[in-house]
Amino acid sequence: METGGGPALQPLLCLTWVAAILPIAAAALPIPAAAGGRLLHQLLCAISSRGKTARASSASSSSKARFTVPQKFFLHFYVVGVVVTTTLLLAIWFYAYMKMTPLVPEPSSYSTIASHLVGSSNSFSLASFWSSRPREHKYRVWRTVFVLILMEIQVLRRLYETEHVFHYSPSARMHIMGYLLGLFYYVVAPLSLASSSLPEAIQYLRYQVAEFIVKGRARMPDLVIDPSHLLKPLLKLGWCQWIGAVIFIWGSLHQIRCHAILVIYLGMLIASGGSDISVWFLYLFVIANLSFSAVQTHKWYVQKFEDYPRSRNAIIPFVC
């Protein structure tokens, strides 16, 4: 039994990430200027510029400055990230608590009328489908909860830092397309982390709503949540999740000092178990985007400061 939309979500997210990665990869290739290579590179440089590099480009072209927004709009990224991540986390955590406790299958409480309201045409009950799920599948749902908790920590921390730690200059700008790309990222990244469990969680919530409509509040059982049961399954996850969490926490503690974003998302990738292809594409996008930005910032330092070490590498020491 399919859970409605499950097979389509991950391929759609993967295609979205590919569409975001391809222009960055193309700009890094030696495409001839006649074929549009230089134009593509200049466009991506303008989009990725922010702060000091955006000020430099804006000073050279007043027309380009019209397509910029204040860099303090970074705050919007993390507000969106918190809203999306919190919504997904609560939905999947509730579903995992109610139906994906690894060792205790739960009996059905769904009516036939509720099944018809949401369009189920299968001959067996949806509840029997949930209770018969393999243990590995249930652990996968709890892994999704675990990874979304890490993402929640990341966006909440970045929201706090942007509001209370960083002080952006009034002249610091970023390109409007870079701003839109940031908003896109903080919507699609949490969706990618949740993609393996989100369709079935939505299906479960739909049935909850349908049952409420059919039975009414008076006939619905009281919802009692045991906090210990919310956390106990997370403690039973495998070593990958805890290694990923350690890497994530280490990267978070060092991010301000060394900008260890790739370490943070590597931790999320490991914690997810590496089985969701959309999370791999998310990681590839982070690598491509940050590598391109690092190269452009490195070039800016070389041009701006005469005493800047020319032999210093932009991404990996002694390599590139």
Protein backbone atom coordinates (compact mmCIF):
# COMPACT_ATOMS: atom_id res chain seq x y z
CA MET A 1 0.00 0.00 0.00
CA GLU A 2 1.42 3.37 -0.99
CA THR A 3 1.05 6.29 1.40
CA GLY A 4 -0.10 8.82 -1.16
CA GLY A 5 2.53 10.98 -2.80
CA GLY A 6 5.45 9.15 -1.22
CA PRO A 7 7.15 7.97 -4.42
CA ALA A 8 6.84 11.40 -6.03
CA LEU A 9 8.22 13.63 -3.27
CA GLN A 10 11.85 12.51 -3.18
CA PRO A 11 12.37 12.54 -6.99
CA LEU A 12 10.83 16.02 -7.12
CA LEU A 13 13.18 17.26 -4.41
CA CYS A 14 16.16 15.65 -6.16
CA LEU A 15 15.27 17.38 -9.43
CA THR A 16 14.96 20.66 -7.55
CA TRP A 17 18.46 20.25 -6.09
CA VAL A 18 19.88 19.26 -9.49
CA ALA A 19 18.36 22.41 -11.01
CA ALA A 20 20.07 24.46 -8.28
CA ILE A 21 23.42 22.66 -8.58
CA LEU A 22 23.80 22.67 -12.38
CA PRO A 23 24.30 26.45 -12.85
CA ILE A 24 26.96 26.46 -10.12
CA ALA A 25 28.73 23.48 -11.68
CA ALA A 26 28.49 25.05 -15.15
CA ALA A 27 30.00 28.32 -13.88
CA ALA A 28 32.99 26.39 -12.56
CA LEU A 29 33.65 24.76 -15.96
CA PRO A 30 35.83 26.39 -18.66
CA ILE A 31 32.90 27.22 -20.94
CA PRO A 32 33.91 29.56 -23.82
CA ALA A 33 32.69 33.14 -23.57
CA ALA A 34 30.96 32.76 -26.96
CA ALA A 35 28.83 29.98 -25.47
CA GLY A 36 27.76 32.16 -22.57
CA GLY A 37 30.31 30.91 -20.05
CA ARG A 38 31.49 34.36 -18.96
CA LEU A 39 27.95 35.70 -18.69
CA LEU A 40 26.90 32.74 -16.53
CA HIS A 41 29.94 33.16 -14.31
CA GLN A 42 29.33 36.90 -13.85
CA LEU A 43 25.67 36.27 -13.07
CA LEU A 44 26.45 33.71 -10.39
CA CYS A 45 29.16 35.94 -8.94
CA ALA A 46 26.61 38.74 -8.62
CA ILE A 47 24.04 36.40 -7.05
CA SER A 48 26.50 34.96 -4.54
CA SER A 49 28.02 38.33 -3.59
CA ARG A 50 27.14 39.74 -0.21
CA GLY A 51 28.60 42.08 2.38
CA LYS A 52 32.00 43.40 1.31
CA THR A 53 31.91 41.77 -2.14
CA ALA A 54 28.42 43.12 -2.84
CA ARG A 55 29.56 46.62 -1.82
CA ALA A 56 32.43 46.40 -4.29
CA SER A 57 30.21 45.31 -7.17
CA SER A 58 27.54 47.87 -6.30
CA ALA A 59 30.09 50.67 -6.31
CA SER A 60 31.10 49.74 -9.84
CA SER A 61 27.58 49.61 -11.20
CA SER A 62 24.61 51.60 -9.90
CA SER A 63 22.24 49.49 -12.02
CA LYS A 64 23.35 46.34 -10.21
CA ALA A 65 22.73 48.00 -6.85
CA ARG A 66 19.02 48.22 -7.64
CA PHE A 67 18.83 44.42 -7.53
CA THR A 68 20.17 44.11 -3.97
CA VAL A 69 18.62 43.96 -0.51
CA PRO A 70 20.16 44.65 2.92
CA GLN A 71 22.32 41.81 4.18
CA LYS A 72 20.45 41.95 7.47
CA PHE A 73 17.65 40.19 5.56
CA PHE A 74 19.60 37.03 6.41
CA LEU A 75 17.24 37.00 9.40
CA HIS A 76 14.40 36.04 7.06
CA PHE A 77 16.19 32.83 6.10
CA TYR A 78 16.24 31.57 9.65
CA VAL A 79 12.70 32.69 10.45
CA VAL A 80 11.50 30.66 7.45
CA GLY A 81 13.79 27.78 8.46
CA VAL A 82 12.40 27.72 12.00
CA VAL A 83 8.77 27.80 10.81
CA VAL A 84 9.21 25.03 8.21
CA THR A 85 11.45 22.81 10.34
CA THR A 86 9.28 23.14 13.46
CA THR A 87 6.13 22.28 11.49
CA LEU A 88 7.70 19.19 9.93
CA LEU A 89 9.29 18.11 13.20
CA LEU A 90 6.04 18.33 15.17
CA ALA A 91 4.05 16.51 12.48
CA ILE A 92 6.50 13.61 12.08
CA TRP A 93 7.31 13.37 15.79
CA PHE A 94 3.59 13.10 16.61
CA TYR A 95 3.15 10.43 13.93
CA ALA A 96 6.20 8.52 15.17
CA TYR A 97 4.97 8.67 18.76
CA MET A 98 1.47 7.51 17.90
CA LYS A 99 2.17 4.84 15.26
CA MET A 100 5.88 4.13 14.92
CA THR A 101 6.96 3.12 18.41
CA PRO A 102 9.45 0.38 17.36
CA LEU A 103 8.46 -2.48 19.62
CA VAL A 104 4.76 -1.96 20.40
CA PRO A 105 2.27 -2.15 17.50
CA GLU A 106 -0.95 -0.31 18.27
CA PRO A 107 -4.52 -1.45 17.47
CA SER A 108 -6.78 0.26 14.97
CA SER A 109 -9.15 3.05 16.00
CA TYR A 110 -10.14 4.29 12.55
CA SER A 111 -13.65 4.09 11.18
CA THR A 112 -14.62 3.02 7.68
CA ILE A 113 -16.31 6.41 7.17
CA ALA A 114 -13.05 8.19 7.92
CA SER A 115 -11.30 6.02 5.33
CA HIS A 116 -13.83 7.03 2.68
CA LEU A 117 -13.48 10.72 3.57
CA VAL A 118 -9.80 10.69 2.61
CA GLY A 119 -10.28 8.52 -0.45
CA SER A 120 -8.85 5.18 0.72
CA SER A 121 -10.04 2.35 -1.55
CA ASN A 122 -7.98 -0.50 -0.11
CA SER A 123 -9.73 -3.57 1.26
CA PHE A 124 -7.70 -3.65 4.48
CA SER A 125 -7.54 -0.96 7.14
CA LEU A 126 -4.91 1.74 7.18
CA ALA A 127 -4.21 1.01 10.83
CA SER A 128 -3.24 -2.59 10.06
CA PHE A 129 -0.85 -1.22 7.45
CA TRP A 130 0.80 1.02 10.06
CA SER A 131 1.00 -1.69 12.71
CA SER A 132 2.50 -4.19 10.26
CA ARG A 133 5.34 -1.93 9.18
CA PRO A 134 8.78 -3.56 9.55
CA ARG A 135 10.85 -2.48 12.50
CA GLU A 136 13.47 -0.98 10.17
CA HIS A 137 10.82 1.30 8.67
CA LYS A 138 9.78 2.47 12.12
CA TYR A 139 13.39 3.22 12.99
CA ARG A 140 13.65 5.19 9.73
CA VAL A 141 10.78 7.42 10.86
CA TRP A 142 12.48 8.01 14.21
CA ARG A 143 15.73 8.78 12.39
CA THR A 144 13.85 11.46 10.49
CA VAL A 145 12.73 12.94 13.82
CA PHE A 146 16.34 12.84 15.03
CA VAL A 147 17.70 14.64 11.96
CA LEU A 148 14.95 17.28 12.09
CA ILE A 149 15.88 17.96 15.72
CA LEU A 150 19.44 18.65 14.54
CA MET A 151 18.11 20.96 11.82
CA GLU A 152 15.92 22.72 14.40
CA ILE A 153 18.96 23.33 16.61
CA GLN A 154 20.83 24.74 13.59
CA VAL A 155 18.15 27.20 12.46
CA LEU A 156 17.32 28.33 16.00
CA ARG A 157 20.99 28.97 16.72
CA ARG A 158 21.46 30.87 13.46
CA LEU A 159 18.31 32.90 14.15
CA TYR A 160 19.67 33.88 17.56
CA GLU A 161 23.11 34.74 16.17
CA THR A 162 21.69 36.84 13.34
CA GLU A 163 19.52 38.82 15.74
CA HIS A 164 21.86 39.18 18.72
CA VAL A 165 25.46 38.40 17.69
CA PHE A 166 26.08 39.63 14.16
CA HIS A 167 25.92 43.35 13.43
CA TYR A 168 25.53 44.01 9.71
CA SER A 169 26.71 47.30 8.30
CA PRO A 170 23.92 49.47 6.84
CA SER A 171 25.84 49.41 3.55
CA ALA A 172 26.13 45.59 3.48
CA ARG A 173 24.01 44.26 0.62
CA MET A 174 23.24 41.00 -1.14
CA HIS A 175 21.75 40.23 -4.54
CA ILE A 176 17.99 39.76 -4.67
CA MET A 177 18.45 36.37 -6.38
CA GLY A 178 20.80 35.30 -3.59
CA TYR A 179 18.12 36.34 -1.12
CA LEU A 180 15.49 34.26 -2.94
CA LEU A 181 17.92 31.35 -3.12
CA GLY A 182 18.36 31.53 0.65
CA LEU A 183 14.60 31.42 1.21
CA PHE A 184 14.37 28.51 -1.23
CA TYR A 185 17.10 26.65 0.65
CA TYR A 186 15.50 26.95 4.07
CA VAL A 187 12.22 25.58 2.71
CA VAL A 188 13.60 22.73 0.61
CA ALA A 189 16.36 21.60 3.01
CA PRO A 190 13.98 20.63 5.86
CA LEU A 191 11.64 19.04 3.31
CA SER A 192 14.53 16.94 2.01
CA LEU A 193 15.45 15.80 5.51
CA ALA A 194 11.81 14.84 6.15
CA SER A 195 11.01 13.44 2.70
CA SER A 196 11.21 9.72 3.54
CA SER A 197 8.55 9.99 6.28
CA LEU A 198 6.55 13.11 5.44
CA PRO A 199 3.94 11.58 3.05
CA GLU A 200 2.84 8.89 5.52
CA ALA A 201 2.84 11.39 8.40
CA ILE A 202 0.55 13.68 6.39
CA GLN A 203 -1.67 10.69 5.58
CA TYR A 204 -1.91 9.85 9.27
CA LEU A 205 -2.80 13.44 10.19
CA ARG A 206 -5.47 13.47 7.47
CA TYR A 207 -7.05 10.39 9.01
CA GLN A 208 -6.91 11.98 12.43
CA VAL A 209 -8.80 14.99 11.09
CA ALA A 210 -11.30 12.74 9.29
CA GLU A 211 -11.95 10.72 12.44
CA PHE A 212 -12.46 13.93 14.40
CA ILE A 213 -15.01 15.10 11.81
CA VAL A 214 -16.87 11.77 11.93
CA LYS A 215 -16.84 11.20 15.69
CA GLY A 216 -16.74 14.72 17.07
CA ARG A 217 -14.67 15.89 20.00
CA ALA A 218 -16.84 14.18 22.64
CA ARG A 219 -16.24 10.70 21.17
CA MET A 220 -12.52 11.13 20.52
CA PRO A 221 -10.16 9.53 23.03
CA ASP A 222 -8.16 11.89 25.19
CA LEU A 223 -4.64 12.50 23.92
CA VAL A 224 -2.15 11.65 26.65
CA ILE A 225 1.52 12.12 25.79
CA ASP A 226 4.19 10.55 27.94
CA PRO A 227 7.36 12.70 27.61
CA SER A 228 9.59 9.70 28.30
CA HIS A 229 8.08 7.84 25.33
CA LEU A 230 8.77 10.85 23.12
CA LEU A 231 12.49 10.52 23.78
CA LYS A 232 13.03 6.82 24.50
CA PRO A 233 12.96 5.66 20.83
CA LEU A 234 15.56 8.31 19.95
CA LEU A 235 17.94 6.78 22.49
CA LYS A 236 17.61 3.41 20.77
CA LEU A 237 18.82 4.62 17.37
CA GLY A 238 22.05 3.28 15.87
CA TRP A 239 25.64 4.44 16.06
CA CYS A 240 25.35 6.38 12.77
CA GLN A 241 22.88 8.79 14.34
CA TRP A 242 25.08 9.49 17.36
CA ILE A 243 28.27 9.83 15.32
CA GLY A 244 26.40 12.24 13.05
CA ALA A 245 25.14 14.15 16.08
CA VAL A 246 28.67 14.45 17.50
CA ILE A 247 29.99 15.77 14.16
CA PHE A 248 27.04 18.17 13.94
CA ILE A 249 27.59 19.50 17.48
CA TRP A 250 31.33 19.87 16.89
CA GLY A 251 30.67 21.81 13.68
CA SER A 252 28.07 23.98 15.41
CA LEU A 253 30.47 24.89 18.22
CA HIS A 254 33.14 25.89 15.71
CA GLN A 255 30.97 27.49 13.02
CA ILE A 256 31.47 31.10 14.03
CA ARG A 257 35.25 30.66 14.25
CA CYS A 258 35.91 28.47 11.20
CA HIS A 259 32.61 28.49 9.22
CA ALA A 260 32.34 24.69 9.42
CA ILE A 261 28.99 24.45 7.62
CA LEU A 262 30.05 21.38 5.60
CA VAL A 263 30.85 19.56 8.84
CA ILE A 264 27.36 20.43 10.15
CA TYR A 265 25.57 19.02 7.09
CA LEU A 266 27.89 16.03 6.96
CA GLY A 267 26.69 15.28 10.48
CA MET A 268 23.07 15.48 9.30
CA LEU A 269 23.85 13.20 6.37
CA ILE A 270 25.42 10.57 8.62
CA ALA A 271 22.63 10.90 11.20
CA SER A 272 20.03 10.29 8.47
CA GLY A 273 21.63 6.92 7.76
CA GLY A 274 22.59 7.90 4.21
CA SER A 275 19.59 6.07 2.73
CA ASP A 276 17.64 9.13 1.50
CA ILE A 277 18.87 10.33 -1.88
CA SER A 278 17.33 13.77 -1.40
CA VAL A 279 19.61 14.33 1.63
CA TRP A 280 22.64 13.48 -0.54
CA PHE A 281 21.54 16.07 -3.10
CA LEU A 282 21.07 18.59 -0.29
CA TYR A 283 24.67 17.94 0.80
CA LEU A 284 25.95 18.24 -2.79
CA PHE A 285 24.22 21.60 -3.13
CA VAL A 286 25.81 22.84 0.11
CA ILE A 287 29.24 21.73 -1.16
CA ALA A 288 28.76 23.37 -4.57
CA ASN A 289 27.32 26.61 -3.22
CA LEU A 290 29.87 27.12 -0.45
CA SER A 291 32.77 26.13 -2.70
CA PHE A 292 31.76 28.70 -5.32
CA SER A 293 31.33 31.38 -2.63
CA ALA A 294 34.71 30.48 -1.10
CA VAL A 295 36.48 30.83 -4.44
CA GLN A 296 34.89 34.24 -5.11
CA THR A 297 35.74 35.51 -1.62
CA HIS A 298 39.31 34.24 -2.06
CA LYS A 299 39.62 36.18 -5.34
CA TRP A 300 38.27 39.31 -3.64
CA TYR A 301 40.91 39.08 -0.89
CA VAL A 302 43.67 38.57 -3.47
CA GLN A 303 42.57 41.66 -5.41
CA LYS A 304 41.91 43.83 -2.34
CA PHE A 305 44.93 43.16 -0.14
CA GLU A 306 48.47 43.22 -1.49
CA ASP A 307 49.86 41.27 1.47
CA TYR A 308 47.27 38.49 1.19
CA PRO A 309 49.13 35.15 0.63
CA ARG A 310 48.83 34.31 -3.07
CA SER A 311 49.61 30.66 -2.39
CA ARG A 312 46.70 30.21 0.03
CA ASN A 313 43.98 27.84 -1.22
CA ALA A 314 40.31 28.82 -1.19
CA ILE A 315 38.73 25.52 -0.08
CA ILE A 316 41.11 22.71 0.88
CA PRO A 317 44.64 23.56 2.13
CA PHE A 318 47.40 22.49 -0.31
CA VAL A 319 44.77 21.17 -2.76
CA CYS A 320 42.46 23.84 -4.20
